[in-house]
Amino acid sequence: MDGPKDPIDLRSDTVTLPTEEMLEAIKQAKLGDDVYREDPTVNRLEEFAAAKMGKEAALLVTSGTQANLVSLMSNSKRGDMIILEADSHIYWYEVGGLSSIAGLLPWLIKGRMGVIAPDDLEAAMRPSDIHFPLTSMVCVENTHNRAGGTITKPGQLRDISEVAKANDLRIHMDGARIFNAAVAMGIDVKEFTRHVDTLMFCLSKGLCCPVGSIVAGNSGFIDRARKARKILGGGMRQAGIIAAPGIVALETMIDRLADDHRNARILAERLARIDGIAIDLEAVQTNIVYFDIGGLGISSEMFLSKLKQEGVLASNRDESKIRMVTHRGIEREHIQKTLGVVECVSAKTREHRGIEI
Ligand SMILES: Cc1ncc(COP(=O)(O)O)c(C=O)c1O
């Protein structure tokens, strides 16, 4: 299982497959019942992950969505209001679990490249008043998916965190791809995590595990999160088979994210030169590349189907925005082939529509 070969799958880094070393680790894993806290491999991963994040404790959960939901449930109580960036994954793509399950009212702030301005957070604060719900927390997303894999830098996190603390809010980081941020900036992940109370990150996605995410924070929070995970049906038994590749991921898969970032940069810079395609190169900071094909005069659906016919898979965000994500299994030659296909499809489309650019 060496990652996708044909077609070239740039839809997401979630399509990555486990490495041989991960499969071997699964085979060798010592197992027990994790609901009784008796799976030694899970315990080892949780201790390792907590130390890596500079937090007291950590918890293995099934997915990024579950990680965020148990974090919301354990940082606030039903009826509270929580503040989110308007394009955040929690708000857009987690099936509204924050309201339907956690009972929370979302308050949205539009950020710049996914980053909330501290002044906007301050302005969103409401006085204590019989009419208002209590605002209990603010969430940040790092890297930010819908903004294009953009980074909230440690200094920006510190400024947001200062406003949160001054207003008695807890701060949670959806760090599904936090290692992408750390690798792109060449700094330790703790430079980010020290500014937040709680966080989650995904072992799947760029780190290539088949399943799993980690939640981290202080021990009291993790105790509550463990209970929340159980309510959601996420109490797993011999979960060491999930934890074993997680340990391999944390030991061996982080530094290689730099390759994905280099490939994304090459892809973005060449896309920027194609007539009819617009791209914000400033927003290409890690492994996600968004570009706009509005200038070609066809829908993103149609564009995707033309790419697919030529063996390239991508995804779309709206009528004109295309997303490509680099990951393990996507090498330089795949980037070159993808660029060739996009150039060819774009040229044919312009020709067909008689567009002079
Ligand atoms: C920023 C972010 N948070 C959370 C998630 C949810 O992760 P999962 O798909 O494992 O539920 C994703 C998934 O793409 C994501 O991009």
Coordinates of C-alpha atoms and ligand atoms in Angstrom, one line a residue:
M1 CA 0.0 0.0 0.0
D2 CA 2.1 2.9 -1.2
G3 CA -0.4 5.6 -1.8
P4 CA -2.6 6.4 -4.8
K5 CA -1.0 5.8 -8.2
D6 CA -3.5 6.1 -10.9
P7 CA -5.6 8.4 -11.1
I8 CA -3.7 11.2 -9.5
D9 CA -5.9 11.9 -6.5
L10 CA -5.6 15.5 -5.3
R11 CA -9.1 15.6 -3.7
S12 CA -7.7 15.5 -0.1
D13 CA -4.9 14.2 2.1
T14 CA -7.5 11.9 3.6
V15 CA -7.0 9.5 0.8
T16 CA -3.5 8.5 2.0
L17 CA -2.8 4.9 2.8
P18 CA -0.9 3.5 5.8
T19 CA 2.9 2.8 5.3
E20 CA 4.4 -0.7 5.5
E21 CA 5.8 0.2 8.9
M22 CA 2.4 1.1 10.1
L23 CA 0.9 -2.2 8.9
E24 CA 3.7 -4.0 10.7
A25 CA 3.1 -2.0 13.9
I26 CA -0.6 -3.0 13.8
K27 CA 0.4 -6.7 13.6
Q28 CA 2.8 -6.4 16.5
A29 CA 0.7 -4.2 18.7
K30 CA 0.0 -5.3 22.3
L31 CA -3.7 -5.0 22.9
G32 CA -6.1 -4.7 25.8
D33 CA -9.6 -3.3 26.6
D34 CA -9.2 0.5 26.3
V35 CA -12.5 1.3 27.9
Y36 CA -10.9 -0.3 31.0
R37 CA -7.8 1.8 30.1
E38 CA -5.9 -1.5 29.6
D39 CA -4.7 -1.2 26.1
P40 CA -0.9 -0.6 26.5
T41 CA -0.5 0.7 22.9
V42 CA -3.3 3.3 23.3
N43 CA -1.8 4.4 26.7
R44 CA 1.6 4.8 25.1
L45 CA 0.2 6.8 22.1
E46 CA -1.8 9.1 24.5
E47 CA 1.2 9.8 26.7
F48 CA 3.4 10.4 23.7
A49 CA 0.9 12.7 22.0
A50 CA 0.3 14.7 25.3
A51 CA 4.1 15.2 25.7
K52 CA 4.5 16.2 22.1
M53 CA 1.7 18.8 22.5
G54 CA 3.0 20.1 25.8
K55 CA -0.3 19.2 27.5
E56 CA -1.1 17.1 30.6
A57 CA -3.1 14.4 28.9
A58 CA -4.4 13.2 25.5
L59 CA -7.2 11.0 24.2
L60 CA -7.4 8.9 21.1
V61 CA -10.7 9.4 19.2
T62 CA -12.1 8.0 16.0
S63 CA -12.1 11.1 13.7
G64 CA -11.4 14.8 13.6
T65 CA -15.2 15.5 13.8
Q66 CA -15.5 13.4 16.9
A67 CA -12.4 15.2 18.3
N68 CA -13.9 18.6 17.9
L69 CA -17.3 17.5 19.2
V70 CA -15.9 16.0 22.4
S71 CA -13.8 19.1 22.9
L72 CA -16.8 21.4 22.5
M73 CA -18.9 19.2 24.9
S74 CA -16.0 19.2 27.5
N75 CA -15.2 23.0 27.3
S76 CA -18.8 24.3 27.6
K77 CA -22.3 23.4 28.6
R78 CA -25.6 23.2 26.7
G79 CA -27.0 26.6 25.9
D80 CA -23.6 28.4 25.8
M81 CA -22.5 30.5 22.9
I82 CA -19.2 29.8 21.2
I83 CA -17.2 31.9 18.8
L84 CA -16.0 30.4 15.5
E85 CA -14.3 31.7 12.4
A86 CA -17.1 32.0 9.7
D87 CA -15.4 29.5 7.3
S88 CA -14.4 27.0 10.0
H89 CA -14.6 23.3 9.5
I90 CA -16.6 22.9 12.7
Y91 CA -19.3 25.3 11.4
W92 CA -19.4 24.1 7.8
Y93 CA -18.6 20.4 7.7
E94 CA -19.4 18.7 11.0
V95 CA -23.1 18.2 10.3
G96 CA -24.1 20.9 12.8
G97 CA -23.1 18.6 15.7
L98 CA -22.2 21.7 17.8
S99 CA -25.9 22.6 17.9
S100 CA -27.7 19.3 17.5
I101 CA -25.5 17.3 19.9
A102 CA -23.5 19.8 22.0
G103 CA -26.4 22.2 22.3
L104 CA -24.3 25.3 21.5
L105 CA -25.1 28.5 19.7
P106 CA -22.4 29.5 17.1
W107 CA -21.4 33.1 16.8
L108 CA -19.3 33.7 13.6
I109 CA -16.5 36.1 13.0
K110 CA -15.1 36.5 9.5
G111 CA -11.3 36.2 9.5
R112 CA -8.6 37.2 7.1
M113 CA -7.1 34.1 5.5
G114 CA -8.9 32.1 8.3
V115 CA -7.5 34.1 11.1
I116 CA -9.8 36.0 13.5
A117 CA -8.7 39.5 14.4
P118 CA -8.3 40.0 18.2
D119 CA -10.3 43.3 17.9
D120 CA -13.2 41.5 16.3
L121 CA -13.1 38.9 19.1
E122 CA -13.2 41.7 21.6
A123 CA -16.1 43.4 19.8
A124 CA -18.1 40.1 19.8
M125 CA -18.1 40.0 23.6
R126 CA -21.5 40.6 25.2
P127 CA -22.0 42.0 28.7
S128 CA -23.5 39.8 31.4
D129 CA -27.2 40.3 30.8
I130 CA -30.3 38.2 31.5
H131 CA -31.1 38.2 27.8
F132 CA -27.7 36.8 26.6
P133 CA -26.3 33.2 26.6
L134 CA -23.0 32.8 28.3
T135 CA -20.1 32.8 25.8
S136 CA -17.8 30.0 26.9
M137 CA -15.2 29.5 24.2
V138 CA -13.5 30.5 21.0
C139 CA -12.3 28.1 18.4
V140 CA -9.4 28.6 16.0
E141 CA -8.5 26.4 13.0
N142 CA -4.8 25.8 12.2
T143 CA -4.2 25.2 9.3
H144 CA -7.4 26.6 8.0
N145 CA -9.0 24.3 5.5
R146 CA -11.5 26.6 3.6
A147 CA -9.0 29.5 3.6
G148 CA -6.5 27.2 1.8
G149 CA -4.3 25.6 4.4
T150 CA -3.4 29.0 5.9
I151 CA -1.5 29.3 9.1
T152 CA -2.4 31.1 12.3
K153 CA 1.1 32.1 13.5
P154 CA 2.1 31.7 17.1
G155 CA 2.1 35.5 17.6
Q156 CA -1.5 35.7 16.2
L157 CA -2.6 32.9 18.4
R158 CA -1.1 34.6 21.4
D159 CA -3.0 37.8 20.7
I160 CA -6.3 35.9 20.2
S161 CA -5.6 34.0 23.4
E162 CA -5.0 37.2 25.4
V163 CA -8.4 38.5 24.5
A164 CA -10.0 35.1 25.3
K165 CA -8.3 34.9 28.7
A166 CA -9.3 38.5 29.6
N167 CA -12.9 37.6 28.8
D168 CA -12.9 34.2 30.6
L169 CA -13.2 32.2 27.4
R170 CA -11.5 28.9 26.8
I171 CA -9.7 28.6 23.5
H172 CA -9.8 25.4 21.4
M173 CA -7.7 24.8 18.3
D174 CA -8.9 22.6 15.5
G175 CA -5.4 21.6 14.6
A176 CA -6.4 18.8 12.2
R177 CA -3.3 19.8 10.2
I178 CA -1.2 21.6 12.9
F179 CA 1.9 19.6 12.0
N180 CA 1.7 21.1 8.5
A181 CA 1.8 24.6 10.2
A182 CA 4.7 23.6 12.4
V183 CA 6.7 22.1 9.5
A184 CA 6.0 25.0 7.1
M185 CA 7.3 27.5 9.7
G186 CA 10.1 25.2 10.8
I187 CA 9.2 25.5 14.5
D188 CA 8.1 23.1 17.3
V189 CA 4.4 22.4 17.4
K190 CA 4.4 23.6 21.1
E191 CA 4.9 27.1 19.8
F192 CA 1.3 26.9 18.7
T193 CA -0.2 24.6 21.4
R194 CA 1.0 26.7 24.4
H195 CA -1.4 29.5 23.4
V196 CA -4.5 27.2 23.5
D197 CA -6.3 25.4 26.4
T198 CA -7.3 22.4 24.3
L199 CA -6.6 21.1 20.8
M200 CA -7.1 18.3 18.4
F201 CA -5.0 17.0 15.5
C202 CA -5.6 14.2 13.0
L203 CA -3.4 11.1 12.7
S204 CA -5.1 10.4 9.4
K205 CA -4.7 13.1 6.6
G206 CA -1.1 14.0 5.9
L207 CA 0.3 11.7 8.6
C208 CA -1.2 8.8 6.7
C209 CA -2.8 6.8 9.5
P210 CA -5.9 4.8 8.4
V211 CA -8.0 6.1 11.3
G212 CA -7.9 8.4 14.3
S213 CA -7.4 11.8 15.9
I214 CA -6.0 13.0 19.2
V215 CA -7.5 15.5 21.7
A216 CA -5.2 17.1 24.2
G217 CA -5.5 19.4 27.2
N218 CA -5.4 19.3 31.0
S219 CA -6.3 16.2 32.9
G220 CA -9.7 17.4 34.0
F221 CA -10.6 18.3 30.4
I222 CA -9.4 14.9 29.1
D223 CA -11.5 13.1 31.8
R224 CA -14.6 14.9 30.6
A225 CA -13.6 14.3 26.9
R226 CA -13.3 10.5 27.7
K227 CA -16.9 10.5 29.0
A228 CA -18.1 12.6 26.1
R229 CA -16.4 10.2 23.6
K230 CA -18.3 7.3 25.4
I231 CA -21.6 9.0 25.0
L232 CA -20.9 9.4 21.3
G233 CA -20.2 5.7 21.0
G234 CA -16.5 6.2 20.6
G235 CA -15.3 4.1 23.5
M236 CA -13.2 1.5 21.7
R237 CA -11.9 -1.8 23.0
Q238 CA -8.7 -3.2 21.4
A239 CA -8.0 0.2 20.0
G240 CA -4.2 -0.5 20.0
I241 CA -4.6 -1.4 16.3
I242 CA -5.4 2.2 15.7
A243 CA -2.9 3.6 18.1
A244 CA 0.0 1.6 16.8
P245 CA 0.2 3.4 13.4
G246 CA -0.4 6.6 15.3
I247 CA 2.9 6.1 17.2
V248 CA 4.7 5.4 13.9
A249 CA 3.1 8.6 12.4
L250 CA 4.4 10.8 15.3
E251 CA 7.8 9.2 15.1
T252 CA 8.3 9.2 11.3
M253 CA 5.7 11.0 9.2
I254 CA 6.0 14.7 10.4
D255 CA 9.1 16.0 8.6
R256 CA 8.0 14.6 5.2
L257 CA 5.1 17.1 5.1
A258 CA 7.7 19.6 3.8
D259 CA 7.7 17.6 0.5
D260 CA 3.9 18.1 0.2
H261 CA 4.4 21.8 0.8
R262 CA 7.1 22.1 -1.9
N263 CA 4.8 20.3 -4.3
A264 CA 1.9 22.5 -3.5
R265 CA 4.0 25.6 -4.1
I266 CA 5.3 24.3 -7.5
L267 CA 1.7 23.5 -8.5
A268 CA 0.4 26.9 -7.4
E269 CA 3.1 29.0 -9.1
R270 CA 2.6 27.2 -12.4
L271 CA -1.2 27.4 -12.2
A272 CA -0.9 31.1 -11.7
R273 CA 0.6 31.4 -15.2
I274 CA -2.4 29.7 -16.9
D275 CA -4.7 32.1 -18.7
G276 CA -8.2 32.1 -17.2
I277 CA -7.0 30.8 -13.8
A278 CA -6.7 33.1 -10.8
I279 CA -4.9 32.1 -7.6
D280 CA -3.9 33.9 -4.4
L281 CA -0.3 32.8 -4.0
E282 CA -0.2 34.4 -0.5
A283 CA -2.8 31.9 0.7
V284 CA -0.7 28.9 -0.4
Q285 CA 1.2 28.2 2.7
T286 CA 1.1 24.4 3.2
N287 CA -0.4 21.5 1.2
I288 CA -3.7 23.0 0.0
V289 CA -4.1 24.9 -3.2
Y290 CA -7.3 26.7 -4.2
F291 CA -7.7 28.3 -7.6
D292 CA -10.5 30.1 -9.4
I293 CA -11.4 29.0 -12.9
G294 CA -14.1 31.7 -13.4
G295 CA -12.0 33.2 -16.3
L296 CA -12.5 30.0 -18.3
G297 CA -16.2 30.4 -18.4
I298 CA -17.2 26.9 -17.4
S299 CA -18.5 25.5 -14.1
S300 CA -16.2 23.9 -11.6
E301 CA -18.3 20.6 -11.9
M302 CA -17.6 20.6 -15.7
F303 CA -13.9 21.4 -15.1
L304 CA -13.6 18.6 -12.6
S305 CA -15.2 16.1 -15.0
K306 CA -12.7 17.1 -17.7
L307 CA -9.8 16.6 -15.4
K308 CA -11.2 13.2 -14.3
Q309 CA -11.3 12.1 -17.9
E310 CA -7.6 12.8 -18.1
G311 CA -6.8 10.9 -14.8
V312 CA -6.7 13.8 -12.3
L313 CA -9.1 14.0 -9.4
A314 CA -9.7 17.3 -7.6
S315 CA -12.6 18.8 -5.6
N316 CA -14.6 22.1 -5.8
R317 CA -15.6 24.6 -3.2
D318 CA -18.2 26.5 -5.2
E319 CA -19.1 27.3 -8.8
S320 CA -15.6 28.5 -9.7
K321 CA -13.2 27.4 -7.0
I322 CA -11.1 24.2 -7.4
R323 CA -9.1 22.6 -4.6
M324 CA -6.1 20.4 -4.9
V325 CA -4.3 18.9 -1.9
T326 CA -0.8 17.4 -2.0
H327 CA 0.1 14.4 0.2
R328 CA 2.3 11.2 0.4
G329 CA 2.0 9.4 -2.9
I330 CA 1.9 12.6 -4.9
E331 CA 5.4 13.1 -6.3
R332 CA 6.9 15.8 -8.5
E333 CA 6.1 13.8 -11.7
H334 CA 2.4 13.7 -10.6
I335 CA 2.5 17.5 -10.2
Q336 CA 4.0 17.9 -13.7
K337 CA 1.4 15.6 -15.2
T338 CA -1.4 17.5 -13.4
L339 CA -0.1 20.8 -14.7
G340 CA 0.0 19.4 -18.2
V341 CA -3.6 18.3 -17.9
V342 CA -4.9 21.6 -16.4
E343 CA -3.0 23.5 -19.2
C344 CA -4.5 21.4 -21.9
V345 CA -8.1 21.4 -20.5
S346 CA -7.9 25.2 -20.0
A347 CA -6.6 25.8 -23.5
K348 CA -9.3 23.6 -25.1
T349 CA -12.0 25.3 -23.0
R350 CA -10.8 28.8 -24.0
E351 CA -10.6 27.7 -27.7
H352 CA -14.1 26.2 -27.6
R353 CA -15.6 29.3 -26.0
G354 CA -13.6 31.6 -28.2
I355 CA -12.2 33.4 -25.1
E356 CA -9.4 35.9 -25.8
I357 CA -7.5 36.6 -22.6
Ligands
LIG1 C1 -9.7 21.5 9.6 C2 -10.5 20.2 9.8 N1 -11.0 19.9 11.0 C3 -11.6 18.7 11.2 C4 -11.8 17.8 10.1 C5 -12.6 16.6 10.4 O1 -11.8 15.4 10.3 P1 -12.5 14.0 10.0 O2 -12.7 14.0 8.5 O3 -11.5 13.0 10.4 O4 -13.8 13.9 10.7 C6 -11.2 18.1 8.9 C7 -11.4 17.1 7.8 O5 -11.0 17.4 6.6 C8 -10.5 19.3 8.7 O6 -10.0 19.7 7.5

